[in-house]
Coordinates of C-alpha atoms in Angstrom, one line a residue:
M1 CA 0.0 0.0 0.0
N2 CA 1.6 3.3 -1.1
R3 CA 1.7 6.6 0.8
W4 CA -1.4 8.0 -0.9
K5 CA -3.5 4.9 0.1
I6 CA -2.4 5.1 3.7
L7 CA -3.0 8.9 3.9
V8 CA -6.5 8.7 2.3
L9 CA -7.7 5.8 4.3
V10 CA -6.6 7.4 7.6
L11 CA -8.2 10.7 6.7
T12 CA -11.4 9.0 5.6
I13 CA -11.7 7.0 8.8
I14 CA -10.9 10.0 11.1
L15 CA -13.2 12.3 9.2
G16 CA -16.0 9.8 9.2
V17 CA -15.6 9.2 12.9
N18 CA -15.6 12.9 13.6
L19 CA -18.7 13.4 11.5
I20 CA -20.5 10.6 13.4
L21 CA -19.3 11.5 17.0
L22 CA -19.3 15.3 16.9
P23 CA -22.8 16.8 17.2
S24 CA -23.6 19.7 14.9
K25 CA -24.2 22.9 16.8
A26 CA -26.8 25.1 15.2
S27 CA -25.8 28.7 14.8
E28 CA -28.0 31.2 16.6
T29 CA -26.7 34.1 14.5
H30 CA -26.9 34.8 10.8
L31 CA -23.3 35.1 9.5
E32 CA -23.0 37.5 6.5
S33 CA -21.8 35.9 3.3
N34 CA -18.9 37.3 1.3
Y35 CA -21.4 37.7 -1.6
A36 CA -23.5 40.1 0.6
I37 CA -20.5 42.1 1.6
S38 CA -19.1 42.5 -1.9
N39 CA -22.5 43.2 -3.4
R40 CA -22.7 46.5 -1.4
A41 CA -19.9 47.9 -3.6
P42 CA -21.5 49.8 -6.4
F43 CA -19.2 48.4 -9.1
N44 CA -20.4 44.9 -8.3
Q45 CA -24.0 45.8 -9.2
P46 CA -25.5 45.6 -12.7
S47 CA -27.0 49.1 -12.3
F48 CA -23.5 50.6 -12.2
Y49 CA -23.0 50.0 -15.9
S50 CA -24.8 51.6 -18.9
L51 CA -26.8 49.3 -21.1
K52 CA -26.0 51.1 -24.3
Q53 CA -22.6 52.6 -24.5
P54 CA -20.2 53.6 -27.3
I55 CA -17.0 51.5 -27.3
S56 CA -14.1 51.2 -29.7
Q57 CA -14.3 48.1 -31.8
E58 CA -10.6 48.5 -32.4
L59 CA -9.8 48.2 -28.7
Y60 CA -12.6 46.0 -27.4
Q61 CA -14.5 42.9 -28.5
P62 CA -17.9 41.7 -27.3
T63 CA -17.7 38.7 -25.0
G64 CA -20.2 36.8 -27.2
T65 CA -22.8 37.0 -29.9
W66 CA -25.7 36.5 -27.5
V67 CA -24.9 37.8 -24.0
G68 CA -27.2 38.8 -21.2
R69 CA -28.3 38.8 -17.6
L70 CA -30.5 36.0 -16.4
I71 CA -33.7 36.9 -14.6
L72 CA -35.7 34.3 -12.7
P73 CA -39.4 34.4 -13.7
T74 CA -42.0 34.6 -11.0
P75 CA -44.3 31.5 -10.3
E76 CA -47.1 33.5 -11.9
E77 CA -45.1 34.2 -15.1
I78 CA -44.1 30.5 -15.3
S79 CA -47.7 29.4 -15.3
E80 CA -48.4 31.7 -18.3
H81 CA -45.8 29.9 -20.6
P82 CA -46.0 26.2 -21.5
A83 CA -42.3 25.6 -21.7
I84 CA -41.1 23.2 -19.0
D85 CA -37.9 25.1 -18.3
W86 CA -37.4 28.8 -19.2
V87 CA -36.0 32.0 -17.8
W88 CA -35.9 35.7 -18.8
M89 CA -32.7 37.3 -20.1
E90 CA -31.9 41.0 -20.3
V91 CA -30.0 41.2 -23.6
Y92 CA -26.5 42.8 -23.7
H93 CA -25.3 41.6 -27.1
A94 CA -27.3 40.2 -30.0
L95 CA -26.8 39.2 -33.7
D96 CA -26.5 42.2 -36.0
S97 CA -29.9 41.5 -37.3
H98 CA -31.4 41.7 -33.8
Q99 CA -29.7 44.7 -32.4
H100 CA -33.1 46.1 -31.5
L101 CA -33.3 43.5 -28.7
I102 CA -30.4 45.1 -26.7
G103 CA -31.8 46.2 -23.4
Q104 CA -35.0 44.2 -23.8
K105 CA -36.1 41.2 -21.8
V106 CA -36.5 38.0 -23.9
L107 CA -37.5 34.4 -23.0
V108 CA -34.8 31.7 -23.1
T109 CA -35.6 28.0 -23.3
W110 CA -34.4 24.8 -24.9
Q111 CA -34.6 23.8 -28.5
N112 CA -36.9 20.9 -29.4
N113 CA -34.4 18.1 -29.2
P114 CA -35.0 14.6 -27.7
S115 CA -31.7 14.5 -25.9
L116 CA -32.2 18.0 -24.4
A117 CA -35.7 17.1 -23.4
A118 CA -34.4 13.9 -21.7
Y119 CA -31.8 15.9 -19.8
V120 CA -34.2 18.5 -18.6
K121 CA -36.6 15.9 -17.4
L122 CA -33.8 14.0 -15.7
V123 CA -32.7 17.0 -13.5
T124 CA -36.0 18.8 -13.0
T125 CA -37.0 18.6 -9.4
D126 CA -39.2 20.1 -6.7
I127 CA -37.2 22.1 -4.1
K128 CA -38.0 22.1 -0.4
F129 CA -35.2 23.2 1.9
T130 CA -34.2 20.7 4.7
P131 CA -33.2 21.9 8.2
Q132 CA -29.6 21.4 7.1
A133 CA -30.1 23.8 4.1
N134 CA -31.7 26.5 6.4
Q135 CA -28.7 26.1 8.8
S136 CA -26.2 26.5 5.9
V137 CA -27.9 29.8 5.0
L138 CA -27.4 31.0 8.6
E139 CA -23.7 30.0 8.4
G140 CA -23.3 32.5 5.5
N141 CA -23.5 30.2 2.5
I142 CA -25.5 31.2 -0.7
L143 CA -28.2 28.8 -1.4
P144 CA -31.1 29.1 -4.0
T145 CA -33.5 30.7 -1.4
R146 CA -35.7 32.1 -4.1
L147 CA -36.4 28.6 -5.4
N148 CA -37.4 27.1 -2.0
G149 CA -40.9 25.7 -2.2
R150 CA -41.1 25.8 -6.0
S151 CA -42.1 22.8 -8.1
R152 CA -40.6 21.4 -11.3
V153 CA -37.5 23.5 -11.2
G154 CA -35.4 22.9 -14.4
P155 CA -31.7 23.5 -15.0
L156 CA -32.2 27.0 -16.5
Q157 CA -34.3 28.1 -13.5
S158 CA -31.8 26.6 -11.0
L159 CA -29.1 28.6 -12.7
A160 CA -31.0 31.9 -12.8
G161 CA -32.2 31.4 -9.2
A162 CA -28.9 30.3 -7.8
R163 CA -28.2 33.7 -6.2
P164 CA -30.5 36.1 -4.2
Q165 CA -30.3 38.7 -7.0
D166 CA -30.5 38.4 -10.8
D167 CA -26.8 39.0 -11.5
I168 CA -25.6 35.9 -13.4
I169 CA -24.2 36.9 -16.8
V170 CA -24.2 34.2 -19.5
R171 CA -23.2 33.7 -23.1
L172 CA -25.6 31.7 -25.3
D173 CA -24.4 29.5 -28.2
Q174 CA -26.3 27.8 -30.9
V175 CA -29.3 30.1 -30.7
K176 CA -32.6 30.0 -32.6
V177 CA -34.7 33.2 -32.5
I178 CA -38.4 32.8 -32.4
Q179 CA -41.0 35.6 -32.6
N180 CA -44.5 34.7 -31.7
K181 CA -47.8 36.4 -32.6
N182 CA -47.7 38.4 -29.3
N183 CA -44.4 39.9 -30.4
Q184 CA -42.6 37.9 -27.6
T185 CA -39.0 37.0 -28.6
T186 CA -37.8 33.6 -27.5
L187 CA -34.2 32.4 -27.8
Q188 CA -34.0 28.6 -28.1
I189 CA -30.7 27.1 -27.1
A190 CA -29.0 23.8 -27.9
E191 CA -26.1 24.2 -25.4
H192 CA -26.0 25.0 -21.7
P193 CA -25.5 28.7 -20.9
M194 CA -21.8 29.7 -20.2
Q195 CA -21.3 31.8 -17.1
I196 CA -19.1 34.7 -18.1
T197 CA -17.9 38.1 -16.8
G198 CA -18.4 41.4 -18.5
R199 CA -19.9 42.6 -21.8
F200 CA -16.5 43.5 -23.5
Y201 CA -12.9 42.5 -23.3
G202 CA -9.6 44.1 -24.3
L203 CA -5.9 43.3 -24.2
V204 CA -3.6 45.8 -22.3
K205 CA -0.3 46.3 -20.6
I206 CA -0.7 48.0 -17.2
I207 CA 1.6 51.0 -16.7
G208 CA 0.5 51.9 -13.2
A209 CA -2.0 53.6 -11.0
T210 CA -2.8 57.3 -11.7
S211 CA -2.7 60.1 -9.1
S212 CA -6.5 60.4 -8.9
T213 CA -8.4 60.8 -5.7
E214 CA -10.4 57.6 -6.3
I215 CA -8.8 55.8 -3.4
P216 CA -10.4 52.6 -1.8
P217 CA -11.1 52.8 1.9
S218 CA -9.0 49.7 2.6
C219 CA -6.6 47.4 0.6
P220 CA -4.1 44.6 1.2
G221 CA -0.4 45.5 1.4
N222 CA 1.1 48.8 2.4
T223 CA -1.1 51.8 3.1
P224 CA -2.1 54.3 1.9
C225 CA -4.0 52.5 -0.8
S226 CA -3.2 53.4 -4.4
S227 CA -5.8 54.8 -6.9
Q228 CA -8.3 52.5 -8.5
L229 CA -7.7 54.2 -11.8
F230 CA -4.9 52.8 -13.9
Q231 CA -3.0 53.9 -17.0
V232 CA -2.9 51.2 -19.6
I233 CA -1.6 50.7 -23.2
H234 CA -3.7 48.7 -25.6
Y235 CA -2.2 45.9 -27.8
N236 CA -1.6 46.9 -31.4
Q237 CA -2.3 44.0 -33.8
K238 CA -0.4 45.7 -36.6
S239 CA 2.9 45.9 -34.7
G240 CA 2.3 42.9 -32.4
Q241 CA 3.3 45.1 -29.5
F242 CA 1.8 47.1 -26.7
D243 CA 2.1 50.4 -28.5
G244 CA -1.5 51.1 -29.2
K245 CA -3.8 53.7 -27.7
P246 CA -3.4 54.7 -24.0
E247 CA -6.5 54.7 -21.8
T248 CA -7.4 55.3 -18.1
I249 CA -9.4 52.4 -16.8
R250 CA -10.7 51.4 -13.3
I251 CA -9.5 48.2 -11.6
P252 CA -11.6 48.3 -8.4
Q253 CA -10.3 47.1 -5.0
Q254 CA -12.8 44.5 -3.8
P255 CA -14.0 44.8 -0.2
I256 CA -12.5 42.6 2.5
G257 CA -14.5 39.4 3.1
S258 CA -16.0 38.0 6.3
N259 CA -13.0 35.7 6.6
G260 CA -10.6 38.7 6.8
R261 CA -9.2 38.2 3.3
Y262 CA -9.2 40.2 0.2
N263 CA -10.2 38.2 -2.8
S264 CA -8.1 40.2 -5.3
T265 CA -5.6 43.1 -5.3
T266 CA -4.1 45.5 -7.7
N267 CA -1.1 46.0 -5.4
Q268 CA 2.1 46.0 -7.7
I269 CA 0.1 44.4 -10.6
E270 CA 2.2 46.3 -13.1
N271 CA 5.3 44.4 -11.8
S272 CA 3.7 41.0 -12.2
P273 CA 5.5 38.7 -14.7
A274 CA 2.2 38.2 -16.4
N275 CA 2.1 41.9 -17.4
Q276 CA 4.8 41.3 -20.0
A277 CA 2.5 39.4 -22.3
G278 CA -0.5 41.5 -21.2
W279 CA -3.8 41.1 -19.4
Y280 CA -7.2 40.5 -21.0
I281 CA -9.5 42.8 -19.1
Y282 CA -13.2 42.0 -19.0
G283 CA -15.9 44.5 -18.0
D284 CA -18.2 47.3 -19.0
K285 CA -18.2 51.1 -19.1
D286 CA -19.7 52.9 -16.2
Q287 CA -22.2 55.7 -16.4
Q288 CA -19.3 58.2 -16.8
G289 CA -17.8 56.2 -19.6
I290 CA -14.8 54.7 -17.7
F291 CA -14.1 51.1 -18.5
T292 CA -14.3 49.2 -15.2
V293 CA -12.6 45.8 -15.0
Q294 CA -14.6 42.9 -13.5
A295 CA -12.2 40.1 -14.4
L296 CA -8.6 39.7 -15.5
K297 CA -7.0 36.9 -17.5
P298 CA -3.2 36.7 -18.1
R299 CA -2.5 36.2 -21.8
A300 CA 0.6 34.1 -21.1
A301 CA -1.5 31.4 -19.4
I302 CA -3.5 30.6 -22.6
Q303 CA -0.8 30.9 -25.3
L304 CA 0.2 27.7 -27.1
E305 CA 3.9 28.2 -26.8
P306 CA 5.1 26.8 -23.4
N307 CA 7.7 28.3 -21.1
R308 CA 9.3 24.8 -20.7
L309 CA 9.4 21.6 -22.6
I310 CA 9.8 18.2 -20.9
L311 CA 10.5 15.1 -23.1
G312 CA 10.1 11.5 -22.1
L313 CA 7.9 9.4 -20.0
E314 CA 10.0 9.2 -16.9
A315 CA 10.7 13.0 -16.8
G316 CA 7.1 13.7 -17.5
L317 CA 5.8 11.5 -14.7
N318 CA 8.3 13.0 -12.3
Y319 CA 7.0 16.5 -13.1
I320 CA 3.4 15.5 -12.6
D321 CA 4.1 13.6 -9.4
V322 CA 6.7 15.9 -7.8
E323 CA 7.7 19.1 -9.5
N324 CA 4.3 20.5 -10.4
W325 CA 3.5 21.2 -6.7
Q326 CA 7.0 21.6 -5.4
N327 CA 7.9 24.7 -3.3
T328 CA 4.4 26.1 -3.8
E329 CA 4.8 29.0 -1.5
A330 CA 7.9 30.2 -3.4
Q331 CA 5.9 30.2 -6.6
K332 CA 3.5 32.9 -5.3
G333 CA 2.8 35.5 -8.0
K334 CA 4.5 33.4 -10.7
L335 CA 3.1 31.7 -13.8
Q336 CA 4.5 28.8 -15.8
T337 CA 3.3 26.8 -18.8
V338 CA 4.9 23.4 -19.4
S339 CA 4.6 21.0 -22.3
I340 CA 5.2 17.3 -21.7
K341 CA 5.8 15.2 -24.8
S342 CA 7.3 11.9 -25.8
K343 CA 10.8 12.0 -27.3
E344 CA 9.3 11.2 -30.7
Q345 CA 7.0 14.2 -30.9
Q346 CA 8.3 17.2 -32.8
G347 CA 6.8 20.7 -33.2
S348 CA 3.3 21.9 -32.1
T349 CA 0.6 19.3 -31.7
W350 CA -2.2 21.9 -31.7
N351 CA -4.3 23.0 -34.6
E352 CA -7.1 25.5 -34.8
G353 CA -10.4 23.8 -33.9
D354 CA -8.8 21.2 -31.6
S355 CA -10.6 20.3 -28.4
A356 CA -9.0 18.7 -25.4
L357 CA -9.8 17.6 -21.8
V358 CA -8.9 19.9 -19.0
I359 CA -8.2 18.8 -15.4
H360 CA -8.3 21.7 -13.0
V361 CA -7.0 21.6 -9.4
F362 CA -6.5 24.4 -6.9
G363 CA -4.8 24.2 -3.5
G364 CA -5.6 25.8 -0.1
I365 CA -5.1 29.4 0.9
G366 CA -2.1 29.8 3.2
G367 CA -0.8 32.6 5.4
K368 CA -2.0 34.0 8.7
K369 CA -5.6 34.3 7.6
G370 CA -5.5 31.1 5.5
E371 CA -7.8 28.1 5.4
L372 CA -7.2 25.6 8.2
G373 CA -9.1 22.8 6.4
F374 CA -9.6 19.4 8.1
L375 CA -6.8 18.7 10.6
K376 CA -5.0 21.7 9.0
F377 CA -5.0 19.8 5.8
P378 CA -6.7 21.9 3.0
T379 CA -7.8 19.5 0.4
G380 CA -8.4 21.9 -2.5
H381 CA -10.7 21.5 -5.4
F382 CA -10.9 19.4 -8.6
S383 CA -13.0 19.8 -11.9
F384 CA -13.0 18.8 -15.5
G385 CA -13.3 21.1 -18.4
V386 CA -12.5 21.5 -22.1
A387 CA -9.9 23.6 -23.9
K388 CA -10.6 24.7 -27.5
V389 CA -7.9 26.0 -29.8
V390 CA -9.3 29.3 -31.2
R391 CA -8.0 32.3 -33.1
E392 CA -8.3 35.3 -30.8
P393 CA -9.5 38.4 -32.7
L394 CA -7.5 41.1 -31.0
T395 CA -4.1 39.4 -31.5
G396 CA -4.9 37.0 -34.4
E397 CA -2.9 34.3 -32.6
L398 CA -4.1 30.8 -31.7
Q399 CA -4.9 30.4 -28.0
F400 CA -6.6 28.0 -25.6
D401 CA -10.1 28.9 -24.8
I402 CA -10.6 27.1 -21.4
Q403 CA -14.1 26.4 -20.1
Y404 CA -14.7 24.6 -16.8
Q405 CA -17.4 22.1 -15.8
Q406 CA -17.5 23.2 -12.2
V407 CA -19.2 20.8 -9.8
Y408 CA -19.2 23.2 -6.9
A409 CA -20.9 22.9 -3.5
H410 CA -22.8 25.9 -2.0
N411 CA -20.5 28.5 -0.6
P412 CA -20.3 32.0 0.8
D413 CA -18.8 33.5 -2.4
A414 CA -21.8 32.6 -4.6
I415 CA -19.7 30.5 -7.0
I416 CA -22.3 28.6 -8.9
S417 CA -22.0 25.0 -10.1
G418 CA -22.1 25.0 -13.8
R419 CA -20.4 25.7 -17.1
T420 CA -18.1 28.7 -16.7
S421 CA -15.3 30.5 -18.6
L422 CA -11.8 30.8 -17.2
E423 CA -12.1 34.5 -16.7
N424 CA -15.4 34.2 -14.8
Y425 CA -14.2 31.3 -12.5
L426 CA -10.6 32.2 -11.9
G427 CA -10.2 35.8 -13.0
N428 CA -13.4 37.4 -11.6
L429 CA -12.2 40.1 -9.1
E430 CA -15.1 39.6 -6.8
R431 CA -15.0 35.8 -6.4
G432 CA -12.3 34.3 -8.6
W433 CA -9.3 32.4 -7.3
L434 CA -6.5 33.8 -9.5
A435 CA -5.0 36.0 -6.8
T436 CA -5.4 33.8 -3.7
R437 CA -4.8 30.1 -4.5
P438 CA -2.1 27.9 -6.2
I439 CA -3.7 26.6 -9.4
S440 CA -2.8 23.9 -11.9
D441 CA -4.6 23.3 -15.2
V442 CA -3.6 20.3 -17.2
I443 CA -4.7 20.0 -20.9
I444 CA -4.7 16.5 -22.4
K445 CA -5.4 15.4 -26.0
P446 CA -5.5 11.6 -26.1
D447 CA -6.4 10.3 -29.6
F448 CA -9.0 7.9 -28.2
L449 CA -11.2 10.7 -26.9
K450 CA -11.9 11.7 -30.5
D451 CA -15.4 11.3 -32.0
Y452 CA -16.2 7.9 -33.4
L453 CA -18.5 7.6 -36.4
Y454 CA -20.4 4.3 -37.0
K455 CA -22.9 4.2 -39.9
Q456 CA -23.5 8.0 -39.7
K457 CA -24.0 7.9 -35.9
S458 CA -21.4 9.7 -33.8
I459 CA -20.1 8.5 -30.4
S460 CA -18.2 11.2 -28.6
P461 CA -16.5 10.4 -25.3
L462 CA -15.6 14.0 -24.5
K463 CA -19.1 15.2 -25.3
E464 CA -20.5 12.4 -23.1
L465 CA -18.3 13.5 -20.2
L466 CA -19.5 17.1 -20.6
E467 CA -23.1 16.0 -20.6
Q468 CA -22.7 13.9 -17.5
T469 CA -21.0 16.7 -15.7
E470 CA -23.9 19.0 -16.7
T471 CA -26.3 16.5 -15.0
V472 CA -24.2 16.6 -11.8
M473 CA -23.8 20.4 -11.9
A474 CA -27.6 20.8 -12.2
R475 CA -28.1 18.4 -9.3
Y476 CA -25.6 20.4 -7.2
R477 CA -27.5 23.7 -7.8
T478 CA -30.6 22.2 -6.3
G479 CA -29.1 19.8 -3.8
D480 CA -31.3 17.1 -5.5
G481 CA -34.3 19.0 -4.2
T482 CA -33.0 19.6 -0.7
G483 CA -31.6 23.0 -1.5
L484 CA -28.1 22.1 -0.2
S485 CA -25.0 20.6 -1.7
S486 CA -22.2 20.3 0.9
V487 CA -18.9 18.4 1.2
T488 CA -18.7 15.1 3.0
P489 CA -16.3 12.1 2.8
A490 CA -18.5 10.6 0.0
T491 CA -19.8 13.8 -1.7
S492 CA -17.6 16.5 -3.1
C493 CA -16.4 18.2 -6.2
V494 CA -13.8 15.5 -6.9
Q495 CA -15.9 12.5 -6.0
D496 CA -18.8 13.7 -8.2
S497 CA -16.7 14.9 -11.1
I498 CA -15.1 11.5 -11.2
Q499 CA -18.5 9.9 -10.8
A500 CA -19.5 11.8 -14.0
L501 CA -16.4 10.4 -15.8
Y502 CA -17.2 6.9 -14.5
V503 CA -20.8 7.1 -15.8
S504 CA -19.8 8.5 -19.1
M505 CA -17.2 5.8 -19.7
Q506 CA -19.8 3.1 -18.8
I507 CA -22.3 4.6 -21.3
I508 CA -19.6 4.8 -24.0
K509 CA -18.6 1.2 -23.4
Q510 CA -22.3 0.2 -23.8
Q511 CA -22.6 2.2 -27.0
L512 CA -19.5 0.7 -28.6
K513 CA -20.2 -2.9 -27.6
S514 CA -23.8 -2.8 -28.6
R515 CA -23.1 -1.9 -32.3
S516 CA -22.6 -4.8 -34.6
E517 CA -20.2 -2.8 -36.7
Y518 CA -17.9 -2.2 -33.7
N519 CA -14.5 -3.5 -34.4
L520 CA -12.3 -4.6 -31.5
K521 CA -9.3 -4.4 -33.8
D522 CA -9.7 -0.6 -34.2
P523 CA -6.7 0.6 -32.2
L524 CA -8.3 3.8 -30.9
S525 CA -11.5 2.0 -29.8
K526 CA -9.3 -0.6 -28.1
Q527 CA -7.5 2.3 -26.3
L528 CA -10.8 3.8 -25.2
I529 CA -12.1 0.5 -23.8
A530 CA -8.8 -0.1 -22.1
F531 CA -9.0 3.4 -20.5
A532 CA -12.5 2.8 -19.3
N533 CA -11.5 -0.6 -17.8
D534 CA -8.4 0.9 -16.1
L535 CA -10.5 3.7 -14.8
E536 CA -13.0 1.3 -13.3
A537 CA -10.3 -0.7 -11.7
E538 CA -8.8 2.4 -10.2
L539 CA -12.2 3.7 -8.9
V540 CA -13.4 0.3 -7.7
P541 CA -10.4 -0.9 -5.6
F542 CA -12.4 -3.4 -3.6
G543 CA -14.3 -4.8 -6.6
I544 CA -17.6 -3.2 -5.3
V545 CA -19.1 -0.3 -7.2
R546 CA -20.7 2.3 -5.0
P547 CA -24.5 1.6 -5.0
D548 CA -25.3 5.3 -5.8
W549 CA -22.9 5.4 -8.7
Q550 CA -24.3 2.2 -10.2
K551 CA -27.9 3.3 -9.7
N552 CA -27.2 6.6 -11.3
V553 CA -25.6 4.9 -14.3
N554 CA -28.8 2.9 -14.7
R555 CA -31.0 6.0 -14.3
I556 CA -29.1 8.0 -16.9
S557 CA -28.9 5.0 -19.3
G558 CA -32.7 4.5 -18.9
I559 CA -32.3 0.9 -17.5
N560 CA -35.4 0.0 -15.5
H561 CA -36.2 3.7 -14.9
P562 CA -35.1 3.3 -11.3
G563 CA -36.5 6.7 -10.0
D564 CA -34.7 9.6 -8.4
F565 CA -30.9 10.0 -8.2
L566 CA -29.3 8.3 -5.3
R567 CA -26.7 10.1 -3.1
I568 CA -25.1 8.2 -0.3
E569 CA -23.0 10.3 2.2
S570 CA -21.9 7.5 4.5
L571 CA -18.4 6.6 5.5
W572 CA -18.7 3.3 3.7
A573 CA -19.5 5.0 0.5
G574 CA -16.5 7.2 0.9
L575 CA -14.3 4.2 1.5
L576 CA -15.6 2.5 -1.7
S577 CA -14.4 5.5 -3.7
W578 CA -11.5 6.7 -1.7
Q579 CA -9.3 6.7 -4.8
S580 CA -11.2 9.9 -5.9
M581 CA -11.3 11.7 -2.5
I582 CA -8.3 14.0 -2.6
P583 CA -8.3 16.5 -5.5
R584 CA -4.6 16.5 -6.2
R585 CA -4.3 12.8 -5.9
A586 CA -7.2 12.3 -8.3
A587 CA -5.8 14.7 -10.8
D588 CA -2.3 13.1 -10.8
Q589 CA -3.9 9.7 -11.3
M590 CA -6.0 10.9 -14.2

């Protein structure tokens, strides 16, 4: 038994015993959430920004073709429309032919598609808060309180109603525009909404803070605080340098949270190594016309050319197992991209349009006001995602567009379980983790995750994984109807992300083996089946599949229609899937 097995088994047993023996003490006071604190700042409110604003198309790009703010319909409004799952959206961006919709409220629902209809039916649930959910709200966590007591809540409504206010900004893809006889515009979507930040984005190099009087009342680092207004230089695509137009923008200092920590800081941002390649800034113009940054993304992190190249299996495994998280504290404020290849590979392996699997891990927050975690052992977080190779309009270069499938428990920051962009999840100044946590994203492109075409029918392992994580993420938003998703030894971001992978691989195996034209001699198919078998062996170390995992496979596959999803939070269930308990360990094994 190796060190990981010993460590996980000991932690599982101790944690399980503590959960059994230690009585929960109900809080008599209502702790304020970080979301409530940050929401008092005017720049974190939608009303701070002008809906219609002139902006330079040379310097800024829209964050999507269809972009808007989700609005939860009232129960009375829901009864007036026949669609099973729909929400309102205040339109920020639209197709050129529908610019008249900007600023208007339109209806968003799903396209008439059998697989989408099956998904919506699968995750639609009544919501009634349990005592544990009500207690979690008192402890300062953000739960879908507006959905409590509602019936037949679908995935769009669970997303729009995930926060106390209508402030979730999304991008819609694959949109059909429908106009009914009552002049009501409906946007029908074929993909799940992407949570994003801001209406526009640009690429700048930060010169430094100005000498303005716009000083935040408090900030991390040395006082007095510097100005929130910064002088920047825009990227010039013609020269390929930061010698474009200068501009004064606002990068606001976020308020200090209830935990005594600042979620982001502009302190010495111009001296960051990431500033050399520039920052993508996401946001809107305020009522006075000043571009206010809501999220930052370092360009260097998404460029295809790595800082370092590692060749060979042994050296690559050593980097994954040891070097990647070595001397973490000393890496504070630094950014590195590493490419691991076999010695036979030469040149770039990426082409425009490629898609690859992302494995995301973050670590705990250290320092005097850091996270203690269980037994002072912060376990971090794990998720899957997808990286697409795209040509970015402002630079014309190929880059990774990283999107996460975040299976995320309810929390005080109002991070919402669901499909989300890198800049929204990591770079958001209000709730992102870019400035506070050590982060590792791994992008993998195995050939056997490609789409398989058999007699004009496609089998897509990567798409299947994304669909199964969508199911888990929707379940997390509602707590399977209880209103609460929390972390236990058997239920967590890593356990349920891995459960989604396990379910997807079981379904793919069934699809491949059920087809008469399936050829076991196809090398990529053989690799895929071998991966699925190895994964199962890794996740089922005692030869016993967790009962909830197996039942959920059957439910999603339509076998025997076994009823509601099963979620077991016992110590025994945790032991059955202990291989997927610790985020970093699970990421390294994947």
